[in-house]
């Protein structure tokens, strides 16, 4: 169980085909990495799984814990346990970090119920401290005026608060310096659990030094073309993606 | 003023709270003529000077052209012959919720407005509640010499205070609609706060949907004597139902030396109403006039609260929020007339356009000859929710001399799909995401509203978002 993707095909609405039959299975308790050259469709896979309106699914299936993701709206997928740490987290002006997270938690509760304010702020502050975030950021508008690194941290903060059952990290390492990378990775690792799965999309091996994957998939031209153990990341670090040219030939 | 008591669904014990005169129904019919005015004056028992005044205003109204040189073309939808100018008791007030348009009824139910206020919309029960609060307050205030009555009572009982300022801030011939209001006005408020009296709590005026105040041409005159302070709140948060097609009120504020007036409106008319309102305040030396204005409803609203800064160091302020949905045009803004030295003004206007809704900002800042060292700051921000949403900005600035500073900033932003997707990815429904984004946009202004109004405002916006998402 957990995330099961079969022959998933998708295109940009009225545009080119990007996903050409993705097969992927991420069992609970495991961390899978997806590596691949630029433009291979890695990020598109994460957006399509989360229901981004720019894309149209043309075939295949995607299930999370037995639920058909493709039948669900983006917010339903989120409430079903799917989380995406964005490659480029979006600014939400005028909405404070704290209010945004409270609204997100509230959306997961039965109608009319709200998270306990005192407990929420206590937990929020403690989590921010772990991520090395300034407590003042609770009152700042979501990602507005944040540096690239702050935005990534903020996304991981949201993940730690929302505690998804399946988290997709889309190039979360980009824009992070070494210290931030370590802190963010520790945050992610703290969430690792037998009932939770991770899909880590990255261009570089360095993130995988901190978040050790169980499986590494190579993504190329809209599909997974290789699946191997963690040693694959080392291979790519040394040799790059040149070997994929054979596939093209 | 009459009321058909027999058709009143109130339980007998609450009827005593109303001062209904005997049972008659007045209907001046369609169109406005000298005969209509005679009918209104007779019905209201007004003095001769007012009858002449109204008739002179009628002639002015006929002479003046529609302000088509700048008004949006939608104003052409107003047909003066298809309007009833005076209805006291009677048919327009619905007797049951079933006759109230669904969208308004649903809004009310979801707002959780108390049962009394619901009935108030039908013109009866909630009036009891407002009346009680009002009366309690009036008793307390009258000890201090505060006057809070309707204009008919104002001009008869307090003529010496009322008349010197009536029609002075907004003259009859200011424009076609001011002339119309002078000719046909009925209902509204007359307030006088004596020297040095500072009201700790706001005066609330709820619109009464009984025959007296069903007036489409309400008239408000507020005079704050030297050093006096008050906040006046127009209770339109509970949106009033009006079958009429035209609402054209006139509001005049007079802040004498050192006085402060804050005037709060939350307008949520039914979407078949042309809301053409003239609001203007005059601020004498060291006085302050502040308009807090929120327009959610109506088919077309044209409203530009103004402050004439007549005395040295006077200050004017307009805080404005507009929400325009499908089929709505909110043409709102502000006017600041600096007529004395060292006067300052501030305008913050935010508009939200949803679907094919249109919001326009129209502003005028004038620094007149001799008004030295004046300052104005204007900020107008527009938020567009959909690709087909529209906003326009028409600022007019004229400054005499070089000692004054006028600053204008404008911005347009959009709630884009990336932002909604981001919020939805965190579990918020599309409607919740939009609400949050819209509330975020106007957050700083909503905080300017009195607490109960800002809560209502946020809830109204939530409802609008739910409806707009479908």
XYZ file of C-alpha atoms in Angstrom:
719
model
C 0.000 0.000 0.000
C 0.824 3.674 0.172
C 1.591 5.428 -3.096
C 0.986 3.326 -6.202
C 1.280 4.898 -9.628
C 0.558 2.850 -12.733
C 1.243 3.856 -16.325
C 0.465 7.481 -15.492
C 0.258 9.715 -18.534
C -0.310 13.461 -18.529
C 0.076 16.527 -20.660
C 0.001 20.253 -20.217
C -3.590 21.276 -20.940
C -3.705 21.955 -24.679
C 0.039 21.412 -24.702
C 2.762 18.850 -24.931
C 2.720 15.402 -23.377
C 5.011 15.288 -20.324
C 4.355 12.038 -18.471
C 4.573 8.983 -20.703
C 3.592 6.109 -18.508
C 5.036 6.422 -15.009
C 5.132 3.261 -12.882
C 6.031 3.779 -9.261
C 5.332 2.176 -5.941
C 6.418 3.726 -2.660
C 5.541 1.424 0.241
C 4.955 2.827 3.693
C 8.032 3.405 5.744
C 10.232 3.910 2.703
C 11.985 6.872 1.172
C 12.252 6.846 -2.594
C 14.314 9.310 -4.534
C 13.654 10.407 -8.076
C 16.630 11.733 -9.976
C 16.803 12.792 -13.555
C 18.037 15.397 -15.965
C 16.425 18.818 -16.257
C 13.194 18.779 -18.188
C 12.624 15.073 -17.708
C 9.244 15.692 -16.061
C 10.114 15.027 -12.412
C 8.389 18.148 -11.144
C 5.424 17.546 -13.401
C 4.974 14.146 -11.775
C 4.727 15.785 -8.349
C 2.228 18.374 -9.578
C 0.103 15.840 -11.432
C -0.039 13.629 -8.332
C -1.285 16.644 -6.370
C -3.830 17.687 -8.999
C -2.316 20.853 -10.445
C -4.892 22.457 -12.778
C -2.357 23.091 -15.561
C -2.142 19.391 -16.368
C -4.507 16.882 -17.806
C -4.193 13.202 -17.019
C -4.635 11.178 -20.183
C -4.157 7.690 -18.824
C -3.083 5.419 -16.007
C -3.837 5.570 -12.302
C -2.527 6.906 -9.016
C -3.602 5.627 -5.630
C -2.793 6.657 -2.102
C -3.655 4.050 0.503
C -6.173 2.550 -1.861
C -7.877 5.869 -2.702
C -7.966 7.003 -6.302
C -6.091 10.296 -6.253
C -7.104 11.217 -9.772
C -10.755 11.469 -8.757
C -9.978 13.940 -5.988
C -9.569 17.719 -5.909
C -6.178 19.038 -4.813
C -7.468 19.809 -1.335
C -9.053 16.378 -0.983
C -5.724 14.810 -1.876
C -4.063 16.940 0.756
C -6.557 15.935 3.398
C -6.109 12.315 2.344
C -2.500 12.652 3.485
C -0.587 13.811 0.418
C 1.841 16.680 0.859
C 4.006 18.501 -1.634
C 6.992 20.579 -0.599
C 7.102 22.901 -3.600
C 10.095 23.558 -5.756
C 8.975 27.192 -5.702
C 6.738 27.817 -2.669
C 4.127 30.453 -3.477
C 3.662 33.776 -1.690
C 0.265 34.302 -0.084
C 0.173 37.984 0.719
C -1.813 39.245 3.673
C -2.198 35.790 5.230
C 0.043 35.138 8.182
C 1.946 31.883 8.490
C 0.135 31.080 11.711
C -3.322 31.775 10.286
C -2.557 29.778 7.183
C -1.475 26.741 9.155
C -4.419 27.003 11.499
C -6.749 27.163 8.515
C -5.044 24.097 7.041
C -5.390 22.184 10.308
C -8.972 23.305 10.696
C -9.726 22.022 7.200
C -8.782 18.554 8.479
C -11.142 18.682 11.423
C -14.894 18.088 11.534
C -16.927 21.144 10.590
C -17.227 23.663 13.383
C -14.150 22.454 15.236
C -10.949 24.405 15.512
C -7.465 23.591 16.678
C -6.805 24.614 20.250
C -5.026 27.950 19.934
C -2.665 27.584 22.883
C -1.540 24.079 21.969
C -1.204 25.082 18.332
C 1.079 28.038 19.002
C 3.163 26.024 21.418
C 3.703 23.341 18.836
C 4.269 25.862 16.042
C 6.945 27.698 18.002
C 8.694 24.508 19.025
C 8.722 23.238 15.441
C 10.033 26.544 14.142
C 12.792 26.459 16.688
C 13.822 23.016 15.478
C 14.015 24.376 11.955
C 15.979 27.409 13.097
C 13.224 29.825 12.104
C 12.697 33.247 13.645
C 9.565 33.109 15.867
C 8.484 36.403 14.316
C 7.766 34.503 11.134
C 4.478 33.270 12.585
C 3.055 36.740 12.003
C 4.600 37.278 8.577
C 2.621 36.642 5.434
C 3.199 33.185 3.978
C 6.462 33.258 2.014
C 6.099 36.959 1.281
C 9.494 38.549 1.039
C 11.110 35.313 2.212
C 14.470 34.321 0.773
C 14.570 31.136 -1.282
C 15.948 29.217 1.686
C 13.334 30.625 4.056
C 10.578 29.530 1.712
C 11.906 25.977 1.635
C 12.155 25.892 5.389
C 8.636 27.231 5.621
C 7.349 24.418 3.428
C 9.064 21.869 5.640
C 7.526 23.608 8.652
C 4.102 23.124 7.084
C 4.907 19.480 6.484
C 5.926 18.941 10.095
C 2.745 20.587 11.327
C 0.390 18.830 8.920
C 2.048 15.389 9.326
C 1.132 13.876 5.968
C 1.204 10.136 5.315
C 2.938 10.642 1.993
C 5.248 13.569 1.364
C 6.722 14.609 -1.948
C 9.738 16.882 -1.729
C 10.345 18.637 -5.016
C 13.943 19.866 -5.154
C 13.703 21.001 -1.578
C 17.489 21.210 -1.451
C 17.776 23.911 -4.100
C 18.456 27.307 -2.588
C 19.580 25.867 0.745
C 23.067 26.337 2.111
C 24.775 23.478 3.907
C 23.528 24.390 7.375
C 19.986 24.895 6.206
C 20.128 21.642 4.272
C 21.133 19.787 7.416
C 18.418 21.408 9.522
C 15.722 20.798 6.934
C 16.841 17.218 6.452
C 16.724 16.595 10.180
C 13.191 17.864 10.123
C 12.266 15.484 7.333
C 14.028 12.575 9.003
C 12.142 13.223 12.220
C 8.946 12.468 10.336
C 10.190 9.137 9.009
C 7.910 6.457 10.332
C 6.675 2.978 9.412
C 3.322 4.436 8.367
C 4.712 7.227 6.213
C 6.299 7.350 2.791
C 8.491 9.930 1.082
C 9.193 10.725 -2.512
C 12.266 12.930 -2.782
C 12.809 14.589 -6.128
C 16.275 15.959 -6.517
C 18.865 16.875 -9.026
C 21.820 16.313 -6.775
C 23.003 13.613 -4.508
C 23.802 15.956 -1.638
C 20.241 15.909 -0.274
C 20.376 12.111 -0.290
C 23.429 12.255 1.944
C 21.111 13.632 4.598
C 17.874 11.913 3.724
C 18.984 8.372 2.964
C 16.728 6.793 0.335
C 15.780 3.134 0.224
C 15.271 3.215 -3.517
C 16.474 5.518 -6.283
C 14.501 5.916 -9.496
C 15.879 7.530 -12.596
C 13.401 9.662 -14.468
C 13.856 10.332 -18.134
C 11.544 11.609 -20.832
C 8.445 11.311 -18.717
C 9.027 7.837 -17.313
C 10.982 5.941 -14.738
C 13.696 4.190 -16.696
C 15.832 2.686 -13.948
C 15.177 1.623 -10.396
C 18.021 0.729 -8.080
C 19.326 1.013 -4.541
C 20.986 4.051 -2.944
C 24.236 3.285 -4.743
C 22.630 4.613 -7.914
C 22.867 8.122 -6.498
C 26.623 7.725 -6.132
C 26.908 6.515 -9.674
C 25.057 9.559 -10.994
C 27.124 11.862 -8.827
C 30.212 10.538 -10.601
C 28.983 9.884 -14.112
C 25.977 12.107 -14.567
C 23.069 11.076 -16.737
C 25.110 10.296 -19.832
C 24.165 6.657 -19.677
C 20.615 7.656 -20.576
C 21.773 8.492 -24.080
C 21.827 4.777 -24.756
C 18.106 4.741 -24.084
C 17.619 7.493 -26.605
C 19.566 5.674 -29.285
C -46.310 57.966 8.668
C -48.667 55.070 8.968
C -48.574 51.423 9.614
C -51.057 48.703 9.017
C -51.134 47.264 12.485
C -53.590 44.524 11.609
C -51.213 42.925 9.185
C -48.412 43.112 11.642
C -47.317 39.618 12.668
C -45.838 40.806 15.943
C -47.126 39.346 19.169
C -49.290 41.940 20.950
C -46.895 42.532 23.837
C -44.200 43.949 21.582
C -46.444 46.241 19.620
C -46.250 48.820 22.313
C -42.676 49.453 21.420
C -43.780 51.074 18.197
C -45.346 54.452 17.883
C -47.561 53.803 14.918
C -49.868 56.624 13.932
C -53.320 55.812 12.703
C -53.947 53.359 9.974
C -53.444 54.910 6.562
C -51.410 53.967 3.560
C -49.594 56.594 1.500
C -48.426 55.991 -2.003
C -47.279 58.918 -4.083
C -47.278 56.778 -7.194
C -44.695 56.644 -9.962
C -42.700 59.617 -11.081
C -41.835 62.875 -9.367
C -43.922 66.009 -9.908
C -45.064 69.049 -7.898
C -48.116 67.035 -6.971
C -45.908 64.258 -5.639
C -44.107 66.767 -3.480
C -47.372 68.213 -2.195
C -48.440 64.685 -1.394
C -45.207 64.000 0.498
C -45.336 67.305 2.384
C -48.966 66.734 3.328
C -48.261 63.205 4.416
C -45.324 64.287 6.537
C -46.970 67.462 7.767
C -44.020 69.604 6.770
C -43.732 73.387 7.050
C -44.229 75.600 4.011
C -40.581 76.583 3.730
C -39.701 72.974 3.153
C -42.458 72.556 0.568
C -41.021 75.485 -1.386
C -37.534 74.167 -0.866
C -38.476 70.755 -2.231
C -40.189 72.253 -5.251
C -37.214 74.457 -6.039
C -35.063 71.336 -5.809
C -37.389 69.540 -8.206
C -36.934 72.299 -10.789
C -33.182 72.023 -10.310
C -33.369 68.274 -10.699
C -35.182 68.646 -14.009
C -32.708 71.235 -15.285
C -29.571 69.348 -14.391
C -28.274 66.767 -16.854
C -27.358 63.213 -15.955
C -23.654 63.297 -15.099
C -22.891 61.270 -18.192
C -19.620 63.064 -18.814
C -18.064 60.787 -16.273
C -20.661 58.431 -14.851
C -20.524 54.858 -16.072
C -23.041 54.083 -18.787
C -24.841 51.734 -16.403
C -26.423 54.801 -14.848
C -28.615 54.953 -17.945
C -30.527 52.074 -16.363
C -32.128 54.486 -13.924
C -35.605 55.462 -15.083
C -36.939 58.262 -12.887
C -40.482 57.712 -14.099
C -40.427 54.120 -12.931
C -39.664 55.027 -9.366
C -42.121 55.494 -6.541
C -41.089 58.443 -4.515
C -43.013 58.006 -1.340
C -44.435 54.870 0.140
C -45.564 54.962 3.688
C -46.655 51.559 4.888
C -47.669 49.081 2.408
C -47.090 46.800 -0.372
C -43.340 47.068 -0.921
C -42.555 45.753 2.531
C -42.827 41.992 2.281
C -44.804 40.286 4.932
C -43.045 36.988 4.782
C -39.547 35.666 4.273
C -40.814 33.705 1.311
C -41.069 36.946 -0.621
C -37.521 38.007 0.135
C -35.089 37.123 -2.652
C -33.366 33.841 -2.036
C -29.808 35.128 -2.127
C -30.441 37.641 0.619
C -32.476 35.246 2.679
C -29.826 32.572 2.416
C -27.101 35.024 3.342
C -28.984 36.008 6.440
C -29.602 32.475 7.499
C -26.000 31.574 7.060
C -24.918 34.704 8.869
C -26.884 33.493 11.823
C -28.478 36.873 12.303
C -30.762 36.613 15.310
C -34.417 35.942 14.825
C -35.306 39.481 15.718
C -33.098 40.924 13.028
C -34.568 38.604 10.489
C -37.970 39.895 11.282
C -36.605 43.421 11.084
C -35.947 42.818 7.445
C -39.591 42.156 6.994
C -40.125 45.448 8.657
C -41.337 44.420 12.078
C -39.671 42.345 14.695
C -36.060 43.264 14.574
C -37.144 46.820 14.626
C -38.135 46.053 18.182
C -34.609 45.128 19.026
C -32.961 48.043 17.299
C -35.513 50.378 18.766
C -34.810 49.191 22.275
C -31.099 49.687 21.940
C -31.668 52.956 20.245
C -34.042 54.214 22.857
C -31.814 53.193 25.676
C -28.976 54.998 24.111
C -31.057 58.006 23.290
C -32.141 58.453 26.868
C -28.596 58.339 28.059
C -27.444 60.713 25.372
C -30.278 63.176 25.646
C -29.123 64.011 29.158
C -25.967 65.298 27.537
C -27.974 67.295 25.031
C -27.311 64.934 22.145
C -30.006 64.875 19.482
C -30.589 61.690 17.497
C -33.809 61.804 15.491
C -35.001 61.458 11.916
C -34.716 64.548 9.704
C -38.443 65.273 9.749
C -38.317 65.501 13.511
C -35.050 67.375 13.258
C -36.398 70.118 11.042
C -39.583 70.578 13.034
C -38.353 70.221 16.610
C -34.812 71.523 16.197
C -35.167 73.910 13.289
C -32.682 76.426 14.711
C -29.909 73.838 14.708
C -31.002 71.870 11.682
C -31.762 74.543 9.160
C -28.487 76.528 9.126
C -26.608 73.436 7.951
C -29.240 71.583 5.983
C -28.208 71.548 2.329
C -25.132 73.623 3.048
C -22.464 70.927 2.823
C -24.113 69.397 -0.219
C -26.083 72.127 -1.978
C -29.249 71.391 -3.906
C -27.610 72.000 -7.253
C -24.432 70.054 -6.550
C -25.523 67.467 -9.072
C -28.692 65.877 -10.387
C -28.895 63.378 -7.555
C -28.400 65.890 -4.782
C -31.273 67.875 -6.286
C -33.353 64.714 -6.431
C -32.677 63.962 -2.795
C -33.520 67.512 -1.728
C -36.819 67.222 -3.551
C -37.842 63.787 -2.344
C -35.921 63.037 0.857
C -37.519 60.981 3.591
C -35.939 59.093 6.470
C -32.350 59.082 7.654
C -30.874 60.728 10.735
C -30.349 64.100 12.258
C -27.667 64.160 14.925
C -26.333 66.987 17.006
C -23.575 66.522 19.559
C -23.074 69.574 21.777
C -19.796 71.304 22.512
C -17.194 69.126 24.132
C -19.427 66.078 24.372
C -17.522 62.953 23.424
C -19.512 59.833 22.868
C -17.665 56.806 24.157
C -19.879 54.426 22.208
C -20.935 54.647 18.600
C -24.378 55.757 17.562
C -25.991 52.994 15.570
C -28.723 53.655 13.086
C -30.390 50.560 11.721
C -32.482 51.059 8.668
C -36.066 50.529 9.438
C -38.045 48.679 6.854
C -41.338 50.030 7.956
C -43.347 52.464 5.908
C -41.596 55.520 7.280
C -38.025 54.576 6.587
C -38.477 52.483 3.516
C -37.428 55.748 1.890
C -35.100 55.458 -1.030
C -33.945 59.023 -0.487
C -32.657 59.069 3.009
C -31.153 62.183 4.394
C -28.603 62.428 7.159
C -27.193 65.525 8.785
C -24.683 65.177 11.596
C -23.348 68.196 13.430
C -20.532 67.805 15.927
C -20.148 71.052 17.800
C -16.754 72.343 18.908
C -14.615 69.640 20.456
C -17.375 67.039 20.184
C -16.665 63.471 19.084
C -18.813 60.714 17.733
C -18.843 57.589 15.662
C -21.909 56.854 13.599
C -22.548 53.448 12.154
C -24.972 52.792 9.369
C -26.380 49.393 10.164
C -26.431 47.937 6.713
C -24.391 44.928 7.709
C -27.656 43.229 8.093
C -28.423 43.845 4.473
C -31.717 45.508 4.049
C -34.120 44.271 1.486
C -35.488 46.894 -0.816
C -37.621 46.207 -3.832
C -36.829 49.669 -5.134
C -34.433 50.211 -7.950
C -32.873 53.463 -6.784
C -31.324 54.433 -3.502
C -30.019 57.964 -3.509
C -29.125 59.187 -0.073
C -27.445 62.390 0.973
C -25.234 62.532 4.036
C -23.858 65.806 5.345
C -21.354 65.969 8.183
C -20.317 69.119 9.983
C -17.303 68.916 12.274
C -16.873 72.265 13.966
C -13.609 73.414 15.513
C -11.720 70.517 17.051
C -14.577 68.053 16.527
C -14.202 64.496 15.283
C -16.695 62.492 13.286
C -16.299 58.927 12.110
C -18.948 57.603 9.777
C -19.075 53.872 9.079
C -21.125 52.260 6.319
C -21.390 48.619 5.392
C -23.611 48.527 2.335
C -25.022 45.220 1.176
C -27.968 46.073 -0.993
C -29.766 43.589 -3.154
C -28.157 43.418 -6.581
C -31.028 45.199 -8.325
C -30.426 48.481 -6.547
C -28.794 51.544 -8.033
C -26.953 52.973 -5.078
C -26.111 56.586 -5.829
C -25.129 58.220 -2.597
C -23.589 61.577 -1.892
C -21.569 61.845 1.288
C -19.651 64.921 2.219
C -18.234 66.294 5.403
C -16.888 69.690 6.265
C -14.032 69.937 8.739
C -13.306 73.226 10.474
C -10.126 74.169 12.292
C -8.417 71.164 13.892
C -11.448 69.023 13.145
C -11.386 65.509 11.700
C -13.806 63.723 9.439
C -13.267 60.074 8.721
C -15.343 57.932 6.356
C -15.107 54.172 6.665
C -16.963 52.766 3.741
C -17.678 49.261 2.609
C -19.681 48.433 -0.497
C -20.638 44.819 -1.058
C -24.049 44.955 -2.701
C -26.059 46.895 -5.318
C -26.166 46.730 -9.096
C -24.306 49.999 -9.468
C -22.823 52.032 -6.669
C -21.497 55.499 -7.247
C -20.153 56.881 -4.039
C -17.196 59.092 -3.289
C -17.178 60.227 0.333
C -15.697 63.696 0.490
C -14.149 65.942 3.068
C -13.941 69.688 2.613
C -11.031 70.778 4.779
C -12.219 74.252 5.545
C -10.254 75.107 8.689
C -6.546 75.176 9.419
C -5.047 71.792 10.358
C -8.261 69.960 9.565
C -7.887 66.305 8.680
C -9.881 64.098 6.346
C -9.713 60.389 5.852
C -11.434 57.790 3.704
C -11.037 54.062 4.198
C -12.880 52.178 1.507
C -13.509 48.542 0.617
C -15.488 47.461 -2.434
C -16.477 44.028 -3.599
C -17.792 43.647 -7.144
C -19.298 40.385 -8.312
C -20.875 39.303 -11.585
C -23.185 42.022 -12.819
C -21.980 44.583 -10.316
C -20.149 47.815 -10.806
C -18.699 49.443 -7.725
C -17.678 52.917 -8.776
C -16.299 54.237 -5.530
C -13.568 56.452 -4.278
C -13.009 59.633 -2.357
C -12.688 63.391 -2.629
C -10.486 65.621 -0.538
C -10.825 69.355 -0.935
C -8.027 71.198 0.830
C -9.416 74.697 1.301
C -7.244 75.796 4.226
C -3.547 75.716 5.083
C -1.859 72.805 6.838
C -4.722 70.450 6.177
C -3.999 66.765 5.738
C -5.867 63.905 4.153
C -5.464 60.209 3.666
C -7.277 57.857 1.301
C -6.942 54.080 1.339
C -9.198 52.263 -1.095
C -9.175 48.556 -1.812
C -11.400 46.785 -4.267
C -11.993 43.158 -5.116
C -13.443 42.090 -8.447
C -14.926 38.616 -8.745
C -16.018 36.950 -11.961
C -17.151 39.642 -14.374
C -17.451 42.180 -11.573
C -16.048 45.651 -12.075
C -14.606 47.966 -9.481
C -13.494 51.486 -10.247
C -11.631 53.915 -8.093
C -12.503 57.534 -8.762
C -10.721 60.056 -6.664
C -10.266 63.784 -6.517
C -7.664 65.609 -4.504
C -7.764 69.362 -4.713
C -5.456 71.809 -3.004
C -7.010 75.221 -3.452
C -5.364 78.590 -3.807
C -4.079 79.820 -0.478
C -4.156 76.375 1.086
C -0.474 76.102 1.829
C 1.493 73.220 3.339
C -1.168 70.596 2.771
C -0.542 66.881 2.601
C -2.442 64.082 0.931
C -1.645 60.434 0.596
C -3.747 58.185 -1.598
C -3.375 54.450 -1.924
C -5.677 52.381 -4.061
C -5.230 48.673 -4.505
C -7.266 46.317 -6.624
C -7.472 42.559 -6.421
C -8.771 40.596 -9.384
C -10.022 37.093 -8.748
C -10.639 35.940 -12.274
C -9.313 36.605 -15.739
C -12.532 38.388 -16.714
C -12.588 40.586 -13.587
C -12.003 44.264 -14.164
C -10.724 47.310 -12.348
C -10.169 50.927 -13.382
C -8.598 53.871 -11.641
C -9.457 57.508 -12.325
C -7.495 59.819 -10.074
C -7.808 63.583 -10.492
C -5.314 65.734 -8.679
C -5.041 69.499 -8.805
C -2.650 71.398 -6.612
C -2.185 75.161 -6.313
C 1.162 76.437 -5.144
C 4.264 74.410 -4.417
C 4.198 74.063 -0.653
C 1.902 71.023 -0.590
C 2.629 67.360 -1.104
C 0.308 64.918 -2.807
C 1.154 61.271 -3.135
C -0.759 58.680 -5.132
C -0.021 54.956 -5.196
C -1.974 52.327 -7.007
C -1.575 48.593 -7.426
C -3.401 45.749 -9.118
C -2.882 42.168 -8.049
C -4.436 38.854 -8.853
C -5.337 35.723 -6.990
C -3.703 33.381 -9.408
C -4.057 29.654 -9.884
C -0.610 28.955 -8.456
C -1.584 30.589 -5.191
C -4.894 28.749 -5.010
C -3.215 25.461 -5.843
C -0.648 26.059 -3.150
C -3.336 26.718 -0.571
C -5.431 23.792 -1.762
C -2.390 21.557 -1.536
C -2.384 22.364 2.163
C -5.963 21.151 2.491
C -8.044 24.295 2.075
C -11.000 24.069 -0.266
C -10.973 26.432 -3.192
C -13.542 28.649 -1.468
C -11.560 28.657 1.769
C -8.411 29.494 -0.158
C -10.112 32.398 -1.922
C -11.590 33.675 1.318
C -8.235 33.592 2.964
C -6.601 35.395 0.063
C -9.305 38.060 -0.096
C -9.344 38.527 3.650
C -5.590 38.808 3.528
C -5.850 41.537 0.927
C -8.203 43.705 2.958
C -7.074 42.612 6.396
C -5.524 45.903 7.433
C -8.632 47.839 6.402
C -11.126 45.465 7.987
C -9.404 46.107 11.272
C -10.468 49.741 10.932
C -14.080 48.689 11.224
C -15.697 48.323 14.595
C -15.374 44.764 15.843
C -18.890 43.546 15.204
C -18.785 44.940 11.698
C -15.441 43.440 10.832
C -16.640 40.032 11.975
C -19.736 40.380 9.816
C -17.656 41.604 6.931
C -15.357 38.612 7.032
C -18.300 36.266 7.171
C -19.945 37.995 4.232
C -16.770 37.630 2.232
C -16.598 33.938 3.113
C -20.121 33.531 1.794
C -19.326 35.408 -1.393
C -16.370 33.142 -2.018
C -18.433 30.024 -1.512
C -20.964 31.324 -3.993
C -18.396 32.425 -6.522
C -16.694 29.032 -6.469
C -20.056 27.317 -6.717
